[in-house]
Coordinates of C-alpha atoms and ligand atoms in Angstrom, one line a residue:
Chain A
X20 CA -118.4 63.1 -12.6
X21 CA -114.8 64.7 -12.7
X22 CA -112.7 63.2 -14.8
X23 CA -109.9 65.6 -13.7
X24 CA -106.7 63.9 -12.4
X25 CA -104.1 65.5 -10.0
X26 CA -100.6 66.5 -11.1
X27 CA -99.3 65.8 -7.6
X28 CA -95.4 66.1 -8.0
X29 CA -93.3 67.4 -11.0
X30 CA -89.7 67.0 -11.6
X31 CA -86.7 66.9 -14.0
X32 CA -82.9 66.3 -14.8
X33 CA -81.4 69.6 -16.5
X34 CA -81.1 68.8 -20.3
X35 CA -77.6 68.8 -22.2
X36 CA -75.2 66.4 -22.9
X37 CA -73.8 64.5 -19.8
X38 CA -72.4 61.1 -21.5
X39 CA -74.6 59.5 -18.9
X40 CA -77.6 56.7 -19.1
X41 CA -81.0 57.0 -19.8
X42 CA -81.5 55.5 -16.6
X43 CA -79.5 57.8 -14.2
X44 CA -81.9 60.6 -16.0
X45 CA -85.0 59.4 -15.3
X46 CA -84.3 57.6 -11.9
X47 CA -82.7 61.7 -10.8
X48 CA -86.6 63.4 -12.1
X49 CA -88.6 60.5 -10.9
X50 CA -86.7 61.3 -7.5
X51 CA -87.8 65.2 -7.7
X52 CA -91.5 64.4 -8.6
X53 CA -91.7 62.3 -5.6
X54 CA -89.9 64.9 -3.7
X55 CA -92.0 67.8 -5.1
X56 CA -95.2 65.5 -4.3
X57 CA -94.2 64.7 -0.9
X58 CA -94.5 61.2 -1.8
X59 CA -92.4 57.9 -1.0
X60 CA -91.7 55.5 -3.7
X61 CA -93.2 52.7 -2.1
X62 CA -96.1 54.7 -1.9
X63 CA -96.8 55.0 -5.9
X64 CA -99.2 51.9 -7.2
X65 CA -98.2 52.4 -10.3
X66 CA -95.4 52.9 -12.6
X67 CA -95.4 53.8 -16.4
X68 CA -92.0 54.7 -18.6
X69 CA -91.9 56.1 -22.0
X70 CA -89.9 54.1 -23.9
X71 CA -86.3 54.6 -25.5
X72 CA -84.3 52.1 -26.5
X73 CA -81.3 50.0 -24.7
X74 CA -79.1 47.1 -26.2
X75 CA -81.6 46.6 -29.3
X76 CA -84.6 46.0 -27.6
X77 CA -87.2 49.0 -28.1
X78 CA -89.9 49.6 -26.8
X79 CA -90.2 46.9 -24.4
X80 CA -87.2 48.3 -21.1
X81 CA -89.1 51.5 -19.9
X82 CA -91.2 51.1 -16.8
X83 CA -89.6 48.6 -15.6
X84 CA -85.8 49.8 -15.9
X85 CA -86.8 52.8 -13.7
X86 CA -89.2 50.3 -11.0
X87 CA -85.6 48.5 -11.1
X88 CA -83.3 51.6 -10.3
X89 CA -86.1 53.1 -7.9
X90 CA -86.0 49.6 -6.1
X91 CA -88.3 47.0 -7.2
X92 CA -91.8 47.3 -4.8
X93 CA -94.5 45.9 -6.4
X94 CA -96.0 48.4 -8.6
X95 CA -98.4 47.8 -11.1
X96 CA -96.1 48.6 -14.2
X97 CA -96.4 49.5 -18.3
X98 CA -94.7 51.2 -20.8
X99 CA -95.7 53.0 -24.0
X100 CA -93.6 54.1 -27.2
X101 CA -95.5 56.7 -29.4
X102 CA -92.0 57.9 -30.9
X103 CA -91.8 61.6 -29.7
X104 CA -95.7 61.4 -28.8
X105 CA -94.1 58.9 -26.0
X106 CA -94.2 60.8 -22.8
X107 CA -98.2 62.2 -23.7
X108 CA -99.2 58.9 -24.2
X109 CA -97.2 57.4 -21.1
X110 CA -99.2 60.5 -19.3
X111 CA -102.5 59.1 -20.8
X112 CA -102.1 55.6 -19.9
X113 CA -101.3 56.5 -16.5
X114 CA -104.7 58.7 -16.0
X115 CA -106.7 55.9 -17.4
X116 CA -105.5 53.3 -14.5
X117 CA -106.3 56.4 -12.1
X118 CA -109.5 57.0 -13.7
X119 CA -110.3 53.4 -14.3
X120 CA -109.5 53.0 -10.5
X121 CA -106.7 50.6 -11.1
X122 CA -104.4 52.4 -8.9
X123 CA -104.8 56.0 -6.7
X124 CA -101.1 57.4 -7.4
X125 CA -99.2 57.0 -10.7
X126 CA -95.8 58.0 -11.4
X127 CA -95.0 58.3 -15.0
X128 CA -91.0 58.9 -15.8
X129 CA -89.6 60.0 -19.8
X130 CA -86.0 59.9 -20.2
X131 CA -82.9 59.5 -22.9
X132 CA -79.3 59.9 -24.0
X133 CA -79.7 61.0 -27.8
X134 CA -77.0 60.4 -30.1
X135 CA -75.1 63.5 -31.2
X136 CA -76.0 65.1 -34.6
X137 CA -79.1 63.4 -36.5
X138 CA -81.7 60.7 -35.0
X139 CA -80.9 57.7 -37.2
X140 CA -83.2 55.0 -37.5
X141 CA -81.7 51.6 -35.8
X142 CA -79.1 49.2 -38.2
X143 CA -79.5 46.6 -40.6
X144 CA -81.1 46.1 -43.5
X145 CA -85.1 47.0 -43.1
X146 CA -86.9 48.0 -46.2
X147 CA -90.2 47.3 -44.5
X148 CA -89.8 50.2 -42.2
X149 CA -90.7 53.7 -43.9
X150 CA -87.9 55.6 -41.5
X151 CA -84.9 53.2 -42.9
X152 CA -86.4 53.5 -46.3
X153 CA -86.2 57.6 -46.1
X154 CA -82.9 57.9 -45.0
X155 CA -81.4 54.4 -47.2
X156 CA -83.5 56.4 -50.9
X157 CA -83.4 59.9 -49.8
X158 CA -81.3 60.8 -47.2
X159 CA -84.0 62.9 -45.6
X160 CA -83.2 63.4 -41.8
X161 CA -85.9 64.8 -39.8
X162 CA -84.4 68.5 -40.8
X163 CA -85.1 68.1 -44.2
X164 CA -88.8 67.6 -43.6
X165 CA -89.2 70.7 -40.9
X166 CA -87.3 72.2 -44.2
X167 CA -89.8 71.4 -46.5
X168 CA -92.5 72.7 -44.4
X169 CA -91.1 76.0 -43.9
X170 CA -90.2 76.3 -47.9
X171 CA -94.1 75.8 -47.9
X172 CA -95.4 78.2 -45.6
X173 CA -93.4 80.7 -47.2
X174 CA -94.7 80.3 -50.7
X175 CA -98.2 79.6 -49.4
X176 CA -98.4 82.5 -46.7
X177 CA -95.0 84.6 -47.3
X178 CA -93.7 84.2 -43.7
X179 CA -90.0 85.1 -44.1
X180 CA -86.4 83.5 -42.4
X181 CA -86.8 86.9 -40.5
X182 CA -90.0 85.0 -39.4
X183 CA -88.6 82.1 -38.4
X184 CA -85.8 83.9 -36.7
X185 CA -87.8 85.6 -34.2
X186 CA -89.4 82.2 -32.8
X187 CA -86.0 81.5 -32.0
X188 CA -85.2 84.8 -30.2
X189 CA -88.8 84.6 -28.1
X190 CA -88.1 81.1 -27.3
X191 CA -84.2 81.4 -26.6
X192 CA -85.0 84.5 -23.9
X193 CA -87.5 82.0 -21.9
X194 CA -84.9 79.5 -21.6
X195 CA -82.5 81.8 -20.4
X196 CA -84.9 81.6 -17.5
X197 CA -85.3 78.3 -17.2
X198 CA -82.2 75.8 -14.9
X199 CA -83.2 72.8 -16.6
X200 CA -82.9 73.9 -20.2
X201 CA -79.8 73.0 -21.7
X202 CA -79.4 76.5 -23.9
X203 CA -79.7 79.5 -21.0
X204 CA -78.4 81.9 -23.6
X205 CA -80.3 84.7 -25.2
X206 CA -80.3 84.9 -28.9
X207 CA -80.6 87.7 -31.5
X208 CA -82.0 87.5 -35.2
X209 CA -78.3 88.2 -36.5
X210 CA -76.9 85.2 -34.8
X211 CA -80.0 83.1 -36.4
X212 CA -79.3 84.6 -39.8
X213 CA -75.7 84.2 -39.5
X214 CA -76.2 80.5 -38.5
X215 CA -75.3 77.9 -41.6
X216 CA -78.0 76.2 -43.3
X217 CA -79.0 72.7 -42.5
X218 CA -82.2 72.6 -44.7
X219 CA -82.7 75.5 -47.0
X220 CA -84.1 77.7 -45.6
X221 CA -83.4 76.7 -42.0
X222 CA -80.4 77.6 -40.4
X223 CA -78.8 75.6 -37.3
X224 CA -80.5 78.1 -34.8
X225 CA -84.1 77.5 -36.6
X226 CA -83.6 73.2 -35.4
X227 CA -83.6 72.0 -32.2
X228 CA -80.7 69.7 -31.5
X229 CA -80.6 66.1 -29.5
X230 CA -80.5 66.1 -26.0
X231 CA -79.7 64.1 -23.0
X232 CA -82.8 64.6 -20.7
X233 CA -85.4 63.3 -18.5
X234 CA -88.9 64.5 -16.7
X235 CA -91.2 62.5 -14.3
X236 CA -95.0 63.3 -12.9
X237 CA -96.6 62.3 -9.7
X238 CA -100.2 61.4 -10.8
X239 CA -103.1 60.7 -8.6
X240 CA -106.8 60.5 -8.3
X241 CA -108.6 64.1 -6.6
X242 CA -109.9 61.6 -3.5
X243 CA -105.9 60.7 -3.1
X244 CA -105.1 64.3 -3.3
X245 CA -107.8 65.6 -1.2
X246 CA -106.5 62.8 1.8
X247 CA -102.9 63.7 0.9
X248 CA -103.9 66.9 2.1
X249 CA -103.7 69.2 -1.6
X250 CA -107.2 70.8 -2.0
X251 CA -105.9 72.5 -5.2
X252 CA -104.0 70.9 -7.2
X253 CA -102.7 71.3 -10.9
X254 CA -105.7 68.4 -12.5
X255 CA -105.0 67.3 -16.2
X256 CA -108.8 67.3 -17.4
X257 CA -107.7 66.0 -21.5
X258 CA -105.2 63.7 -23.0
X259 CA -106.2 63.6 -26.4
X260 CA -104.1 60.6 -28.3
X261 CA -105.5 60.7 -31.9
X262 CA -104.5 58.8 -35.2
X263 CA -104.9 61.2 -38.3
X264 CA -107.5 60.3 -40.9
X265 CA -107.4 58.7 -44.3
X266 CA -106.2 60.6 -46.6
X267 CA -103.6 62.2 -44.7
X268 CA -103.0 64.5 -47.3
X269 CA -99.6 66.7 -45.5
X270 CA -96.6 65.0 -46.0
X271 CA -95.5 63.4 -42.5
X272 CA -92.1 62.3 -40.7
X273 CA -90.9 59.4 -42.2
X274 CA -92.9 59.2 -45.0
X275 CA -92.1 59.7 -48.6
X276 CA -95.9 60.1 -50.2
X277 CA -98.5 61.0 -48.8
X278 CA -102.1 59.5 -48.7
X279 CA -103.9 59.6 -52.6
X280 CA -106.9 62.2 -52.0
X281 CA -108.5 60.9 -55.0
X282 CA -110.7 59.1 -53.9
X283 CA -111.9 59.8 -50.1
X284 CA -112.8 62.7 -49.0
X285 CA -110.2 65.1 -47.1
X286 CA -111.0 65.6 -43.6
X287 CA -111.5 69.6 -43.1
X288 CA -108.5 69.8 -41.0
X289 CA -105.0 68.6 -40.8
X290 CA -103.5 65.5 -38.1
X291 CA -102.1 68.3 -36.0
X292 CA -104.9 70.6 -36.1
X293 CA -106.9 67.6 -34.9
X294 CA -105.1 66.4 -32.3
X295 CA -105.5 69.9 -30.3
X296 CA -109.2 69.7 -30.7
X297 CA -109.7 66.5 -29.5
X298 CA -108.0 67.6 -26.3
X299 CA -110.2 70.5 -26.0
X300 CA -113.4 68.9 -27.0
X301 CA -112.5 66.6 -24.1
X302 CA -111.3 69.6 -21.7
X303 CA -114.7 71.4 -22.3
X304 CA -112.1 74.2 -23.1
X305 CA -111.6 76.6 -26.1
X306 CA -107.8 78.2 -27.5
X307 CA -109.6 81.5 -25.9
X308 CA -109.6 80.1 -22.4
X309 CA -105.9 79.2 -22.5
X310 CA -103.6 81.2 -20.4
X311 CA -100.3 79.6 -22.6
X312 CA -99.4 76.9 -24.4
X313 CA -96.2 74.5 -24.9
X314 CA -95.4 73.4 -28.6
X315 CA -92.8 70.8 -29.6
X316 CA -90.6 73.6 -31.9
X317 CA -88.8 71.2 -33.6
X318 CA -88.3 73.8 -36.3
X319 CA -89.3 77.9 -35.9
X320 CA -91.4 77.5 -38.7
X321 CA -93.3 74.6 -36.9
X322 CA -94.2 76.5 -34.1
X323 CA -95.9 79.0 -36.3
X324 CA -97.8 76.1 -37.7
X325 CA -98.9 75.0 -34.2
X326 CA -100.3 78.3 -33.6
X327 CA -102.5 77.6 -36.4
X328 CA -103.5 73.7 -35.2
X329 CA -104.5 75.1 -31.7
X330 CA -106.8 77.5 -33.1
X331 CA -104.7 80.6 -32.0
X332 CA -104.9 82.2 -35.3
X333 CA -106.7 81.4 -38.3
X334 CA -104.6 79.6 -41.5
X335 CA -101.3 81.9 -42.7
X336 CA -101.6 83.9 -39.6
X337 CA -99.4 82.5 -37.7
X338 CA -96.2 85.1 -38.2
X339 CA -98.4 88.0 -37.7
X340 CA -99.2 86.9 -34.7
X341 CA -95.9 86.0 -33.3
X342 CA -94.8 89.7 -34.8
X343 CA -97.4 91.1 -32.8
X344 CA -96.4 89.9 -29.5
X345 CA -99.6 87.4 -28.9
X346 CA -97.6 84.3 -28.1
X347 CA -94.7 85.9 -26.2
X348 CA -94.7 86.6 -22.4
X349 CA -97.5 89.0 -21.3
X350 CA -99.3 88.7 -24.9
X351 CA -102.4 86.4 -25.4
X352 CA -101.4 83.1 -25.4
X353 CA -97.9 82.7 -24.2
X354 CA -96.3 79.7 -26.2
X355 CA -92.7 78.3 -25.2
X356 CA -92.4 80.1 -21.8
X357 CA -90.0 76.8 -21.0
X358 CA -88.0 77.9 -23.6
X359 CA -89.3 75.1 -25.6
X360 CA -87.4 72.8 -27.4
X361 CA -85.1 75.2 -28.9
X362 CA -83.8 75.7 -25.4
X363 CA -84.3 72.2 -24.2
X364 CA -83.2 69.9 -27.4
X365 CA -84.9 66.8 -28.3
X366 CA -84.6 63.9 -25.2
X367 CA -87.5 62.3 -26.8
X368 CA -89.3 60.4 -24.0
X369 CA -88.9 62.9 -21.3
X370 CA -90.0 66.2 -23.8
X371 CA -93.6 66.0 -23.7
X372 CA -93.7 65.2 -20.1
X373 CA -91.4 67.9 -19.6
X374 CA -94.0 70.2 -21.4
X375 CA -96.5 69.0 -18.9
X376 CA -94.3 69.8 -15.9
X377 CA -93.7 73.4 -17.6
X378 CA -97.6 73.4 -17.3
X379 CA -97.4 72.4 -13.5
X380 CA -95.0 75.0 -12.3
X381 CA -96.5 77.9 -14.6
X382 CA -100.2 76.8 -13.2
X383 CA -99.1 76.7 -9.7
X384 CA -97.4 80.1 -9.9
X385 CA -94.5 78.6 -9.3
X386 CA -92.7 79.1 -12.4
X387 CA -89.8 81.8 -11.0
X388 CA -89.0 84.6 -13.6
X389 CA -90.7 83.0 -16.4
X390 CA -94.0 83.1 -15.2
X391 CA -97.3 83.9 -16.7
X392 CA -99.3 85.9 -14.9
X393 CA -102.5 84.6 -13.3
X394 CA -101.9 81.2 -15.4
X395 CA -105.1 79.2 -15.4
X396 CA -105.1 77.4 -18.1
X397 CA -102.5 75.4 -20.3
X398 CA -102.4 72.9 -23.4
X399 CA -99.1 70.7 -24.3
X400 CA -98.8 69.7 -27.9
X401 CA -96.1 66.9 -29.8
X402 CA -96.5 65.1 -32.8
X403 CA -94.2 61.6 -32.9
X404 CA -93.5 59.5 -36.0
X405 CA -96.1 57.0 -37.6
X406 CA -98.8 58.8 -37.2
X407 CA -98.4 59.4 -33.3
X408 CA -99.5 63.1 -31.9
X409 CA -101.1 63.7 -28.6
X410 CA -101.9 67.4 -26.5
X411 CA -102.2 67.5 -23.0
X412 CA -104.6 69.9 -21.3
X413 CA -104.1 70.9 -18.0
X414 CA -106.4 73.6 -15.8
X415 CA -105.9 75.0 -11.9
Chain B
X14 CA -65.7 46.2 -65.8
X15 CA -69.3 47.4 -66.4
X16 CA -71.9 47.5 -62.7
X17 CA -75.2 45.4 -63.2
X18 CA -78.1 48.3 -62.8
X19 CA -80.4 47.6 -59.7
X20 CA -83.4 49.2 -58.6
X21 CA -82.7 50.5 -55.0
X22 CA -86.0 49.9 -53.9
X23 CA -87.7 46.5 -55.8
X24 CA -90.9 47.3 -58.0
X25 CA -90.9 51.1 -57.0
X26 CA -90.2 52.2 -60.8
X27 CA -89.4 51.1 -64.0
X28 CA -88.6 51.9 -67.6
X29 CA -85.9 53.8 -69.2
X30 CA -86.0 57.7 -70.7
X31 CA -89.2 59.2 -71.0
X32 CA -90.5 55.5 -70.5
X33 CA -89.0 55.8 -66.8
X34 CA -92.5 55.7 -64.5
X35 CA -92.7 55.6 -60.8
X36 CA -95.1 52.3 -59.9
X37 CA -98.1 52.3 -57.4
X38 CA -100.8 50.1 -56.9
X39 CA -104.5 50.6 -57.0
X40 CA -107.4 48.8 -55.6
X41 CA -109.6 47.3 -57.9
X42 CA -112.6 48.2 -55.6
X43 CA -111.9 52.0 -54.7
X44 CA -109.7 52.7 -57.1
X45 CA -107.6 54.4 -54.8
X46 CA -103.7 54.5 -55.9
X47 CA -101.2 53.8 -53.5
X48 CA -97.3 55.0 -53.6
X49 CA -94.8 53.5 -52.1
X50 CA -97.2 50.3 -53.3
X51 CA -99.3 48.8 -50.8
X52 CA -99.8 44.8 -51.7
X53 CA -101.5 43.6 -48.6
X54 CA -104.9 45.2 -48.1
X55 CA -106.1 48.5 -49.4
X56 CA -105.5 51.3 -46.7
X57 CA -109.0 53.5 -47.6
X58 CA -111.3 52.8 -44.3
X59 CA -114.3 53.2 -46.7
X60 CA -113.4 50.6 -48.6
X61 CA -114.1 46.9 -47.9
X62 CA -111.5 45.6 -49.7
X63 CA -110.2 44.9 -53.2
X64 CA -106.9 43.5 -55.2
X65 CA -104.0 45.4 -55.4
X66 CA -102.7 46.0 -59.3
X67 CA -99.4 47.5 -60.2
X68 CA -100.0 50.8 -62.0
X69 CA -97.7 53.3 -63.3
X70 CA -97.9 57.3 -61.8
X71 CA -98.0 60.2 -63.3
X72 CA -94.6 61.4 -65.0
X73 CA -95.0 65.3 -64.6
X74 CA -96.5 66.8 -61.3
X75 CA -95.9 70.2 -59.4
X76 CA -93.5 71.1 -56.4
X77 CA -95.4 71.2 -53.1
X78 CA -92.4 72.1 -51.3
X79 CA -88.1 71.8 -51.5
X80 CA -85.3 71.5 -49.1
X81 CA -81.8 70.6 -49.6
X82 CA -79.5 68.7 -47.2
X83 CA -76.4 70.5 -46.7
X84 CA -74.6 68.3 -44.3
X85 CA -74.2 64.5 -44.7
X86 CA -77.3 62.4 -43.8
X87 CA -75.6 59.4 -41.6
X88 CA -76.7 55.9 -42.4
X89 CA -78.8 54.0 -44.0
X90 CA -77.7 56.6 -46.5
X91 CA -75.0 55.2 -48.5
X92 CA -71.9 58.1 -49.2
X93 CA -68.3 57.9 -49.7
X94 CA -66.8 59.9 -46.4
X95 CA -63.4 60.3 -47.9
X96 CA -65.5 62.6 -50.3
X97 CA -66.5 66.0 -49.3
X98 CA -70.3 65.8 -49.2
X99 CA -72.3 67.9 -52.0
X100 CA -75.8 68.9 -51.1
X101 CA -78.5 67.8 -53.3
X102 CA -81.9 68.8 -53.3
X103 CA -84.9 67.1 -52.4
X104 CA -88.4 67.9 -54.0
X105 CA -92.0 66.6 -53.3
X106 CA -94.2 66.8 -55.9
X107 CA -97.5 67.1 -56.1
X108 CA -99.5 64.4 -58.8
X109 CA -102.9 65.9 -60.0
X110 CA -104.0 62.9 -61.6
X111 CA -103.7 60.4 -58.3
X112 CA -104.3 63.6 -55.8
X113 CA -100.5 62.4 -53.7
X114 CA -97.4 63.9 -53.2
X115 CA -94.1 62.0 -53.7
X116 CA -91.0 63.1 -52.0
X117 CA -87.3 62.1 -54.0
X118 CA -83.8 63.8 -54.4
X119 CA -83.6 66.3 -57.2
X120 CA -81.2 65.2 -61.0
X121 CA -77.9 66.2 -60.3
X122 CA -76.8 69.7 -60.9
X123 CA -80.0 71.2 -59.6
X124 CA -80.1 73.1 -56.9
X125 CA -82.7 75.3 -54.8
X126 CA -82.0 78.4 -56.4
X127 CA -83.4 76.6 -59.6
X128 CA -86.6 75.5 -57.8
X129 CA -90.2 77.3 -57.0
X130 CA -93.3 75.7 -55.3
X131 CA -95.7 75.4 -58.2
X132 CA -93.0 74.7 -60.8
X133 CA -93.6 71.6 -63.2
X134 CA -90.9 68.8 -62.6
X135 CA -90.7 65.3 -64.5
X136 CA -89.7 61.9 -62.8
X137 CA -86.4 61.1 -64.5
X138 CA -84.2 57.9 -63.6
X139 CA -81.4 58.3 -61.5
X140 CA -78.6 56.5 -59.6
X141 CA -78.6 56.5 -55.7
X142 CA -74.7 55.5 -55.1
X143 CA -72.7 52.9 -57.1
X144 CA -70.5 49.6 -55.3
X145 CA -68.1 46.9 -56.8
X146 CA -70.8 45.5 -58.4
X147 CA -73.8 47.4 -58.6
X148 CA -75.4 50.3 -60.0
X149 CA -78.4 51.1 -57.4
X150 CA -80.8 53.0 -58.9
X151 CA -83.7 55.1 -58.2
X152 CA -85.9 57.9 -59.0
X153 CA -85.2 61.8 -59.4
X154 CA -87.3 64.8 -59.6
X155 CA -86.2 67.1 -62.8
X156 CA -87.8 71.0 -63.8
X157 CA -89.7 70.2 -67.4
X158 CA -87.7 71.4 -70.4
X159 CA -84.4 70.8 -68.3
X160 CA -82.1 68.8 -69.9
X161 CA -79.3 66.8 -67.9
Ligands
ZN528 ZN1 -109.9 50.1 -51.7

């Protein structure tokens, strides 16, 4: 029995700032999905949102907000927060109603207006949440963390700023190719170096910035797709949504210890590295059968460490591999050819369902100058606060 | 007019000089030590459950990793913005004894330059930000043999 689902329609507003609501974003990609899917609204059974948050109610507006702007028809409706894991797991609920034949055609819609400068957690006095105790005893934004893990990998594996830099310059010439990024401006290694540090030792142009943004799908089960008329389509066969494992023994966004390894045994790989294997355990798939891959950069020296979680590499070899050319176009495994988030920025609800989307149009062929040749397989990959990560797995 | 000293975060650490210890809590069953303390219900899945008891951690560990924070963190962090901000340095330090790794701002005065993964650092108290009133205090991370 396939438990493939059909990526019918893709869509999305261009990133950047544009002062405008959450809504307006997400109601504007939902529009192109149905568009690109040859769908009508009133044809979708079911709607799901990733959450952001409105007027001090989190969590709880999503789905519904954009079933209100879309015009309210009846569809079956939900909404999911997972932090910057959101948009994945918005993506997995929605394939479980299709697979669980609770509806035939799904539309799932991610979208936000970040504030400018550093995500802050939301006011008043909280001491029982571990993101307002970081930034009320430490001050540690989410830079300082993507800091310490690239201080790390250096003195673990030597990778270098000059490392780190050229992430930024593969990633930066994708966007440059890409309309809905919000950076289309190639970058060099001089401009990275001569960027100011925000988190020794990253530099501006190593962090990717907050974003205004939104991305929708058009889901449906392969028997609505085959009487829609698309024998082929782009089918998401994984949607791994995995908590780590006790002791989580790296130091994680927004927390300020990590698990005791004392006295449990250490799982043999990391959270990150085992939310990609879930997904590929459940795709029947391998990191050798992948044709490219999209990796929530939050940092350059992250997406080295991705390169390691999806099995591209082994442990530490994650800069010799970007040096040699396997992760940028026409190498091995292709990973950013969106641009990624350096190009994009952080609209977090709509970026890992605008990694999926990336997926869609490079699978299809239909991804314009940035596109992999003969693109078969892809993988999406995000990792969200509190111990959220999810990876997306998507074949033609 | 003298502040009244107050821990920033309630039964995190306590102790003055090289009495100041960082506080956990261990379960009485597993004996697995948790930091910031855990006082509901012990966290270990392999473990069916014991009491919690305060217990102080290590003073000395190593440095897992350092950053620094060159432009002002916006709230909940407390700062004075008619000052111009000054960096400090954050450090998390890796405990042998309770096998963790406890993140907190660096002792005044020291910066990256003065830090290396693998270095041996000592908890030392510190003060977080100062009001009217109160002198909020917490925790910093010093290089052994550095003297504030
Ligand atoms: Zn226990």
């Amino acid at each position: 029995m396939t438990r493939d689902v059909a990526v019918l329609g893709a869509g999305m507003h261009p990133w950047g700032k544009w002062g405008r609501s959450f809504v307006e974003y997400g109601t504007a990609a939902a529009r192109e999905a149905l568009a690109d899917a040859g769908l009508d609204w009133r044809d979708i059974g079911s709607i799901v949102g990733a959450d952001t948050v409105r007027g001090g109610y989190p969590g709880y507006v999503a789905g519904a907000t954009f079933a209100k702007a879309l015009g309210w028809q009846g569809a079956r409706v939900a909404s999911v927060y997972a932090a910057c894991a959101s948009g994945a797991q918005a993506i997995a609920a929605a394939r479980a109603q299709i697979l669980a034949g609770l509806a035939d055609v799904a539309l799932v819609v991610g979208a936000d207006a970040a504030p400018k400068g550093f995500f802050r957690p939301a006011g008043g006095e909280r001491p029982d949440d571990p993101d307002w105790l970081r930034f009320r005893l430490l001050g540690a934004t989410n830079p300082t963390y993507f800091g310490l893990y690239a201080r790390r990998r250096m003195a673990v594996h030597g990778d270098t700023p000059e490392d780190f830099a050229l992430v930024k310059v593969k990633n930066a010439a994708m966007g440059a190719l890409n309309p809905y990024a919000r950076y289309r401006k190639r970058v060099t290694a001089e401009e990275v170096a001569a960027s100011a540090v925000v988190a020794d030792p990253l530099r501006l142009l190593d962090i990717c910035a907050t974003s205004d943004g939104g991305a929708a799908l058009v889901l449906s089960s392969m028997d609505f797709a085959r009487r829609h008329g698309v024998a082929r389509p782009v089918r998401i066969r994984a949607v791994s949504t995995v908590t780590p494992r006790f002791p989580n023994t790296v130091l994680d966004l927004p927390d300020i210890a990590t698990d005791s390894a004392a006295t449990a045994e250490v799982a043999g790989e990391t959270f990150r590295a085992s939310i990609a294997r879930a997904a590929y355990e459940e795709a029947g798939v391998g990191p050798e059968d992948l044709s490219l891959a999209e990796v929530y950069d939050l940092s350059t020296a992250l997406e080295l460490q991705w390169y390691e979680d999806l099995g591209l590499c082994g442990e530490g070899e994650g800069a010799k591999l970007l040096r040699e050319g396997a992760t940028a176009p026409g190498g091995r495994t292709p990973v950013n050819a969106s641009g990624g988030l350096a190009s994009f920025g952080e609209a977090v609800p709509a970026q890992a369902i605008a990694q999926v989307c990336e997926l869609t149009w490079q699978l299809r062929g239909a991804a314009g100058d940035r596109q992999i040749a003969d693109a078969r397989v892809g993988i999406s990959a995000n990792q969200g606060l509190f111990g959220h990560g999810s990876s997306v797995v998507a074949v033609r | 007019m003298s502040r009244r000293g107050t821990p920033a975060a309630a039964g995190w650490f306590v102790g003055d000089g090289v009495g100041f210890r960082l506080l956990g809590t261990r379960c009485s069953s597993c004996t697995t030590v948790f930091f910031p303390r855990e006082d509901a219900h012990c966290r270990n899945p392999y473990c069916t459950g014991g009491s919690l008891e305060e217990v102080p951690l290590s003073r000395k560990g190593h440095i897992w990793s350092y950053t620094d924070s060159r432009y002002r963190p916006p709230s909940p962090y407390v700062s004075n913005p008619e000052l111009p901000w000054e960096p400090y340095a954050l450090i998390a330090v890796e405990l042998a004894a309770e096998r963790l790794v406890v993140l907190g701002q660096a002792a005044p005065g020291v910066t990256v330059a003065d830090l290396t993964v693998g270095m041996e650092v000592e908890v030392v108290p510190g003060v977080l930000h100062e009001d009217a009133e109160t002198t909020w205090t917490t925790w910093h991370w010093r290089p052994t043999g550095v003297r504030a």
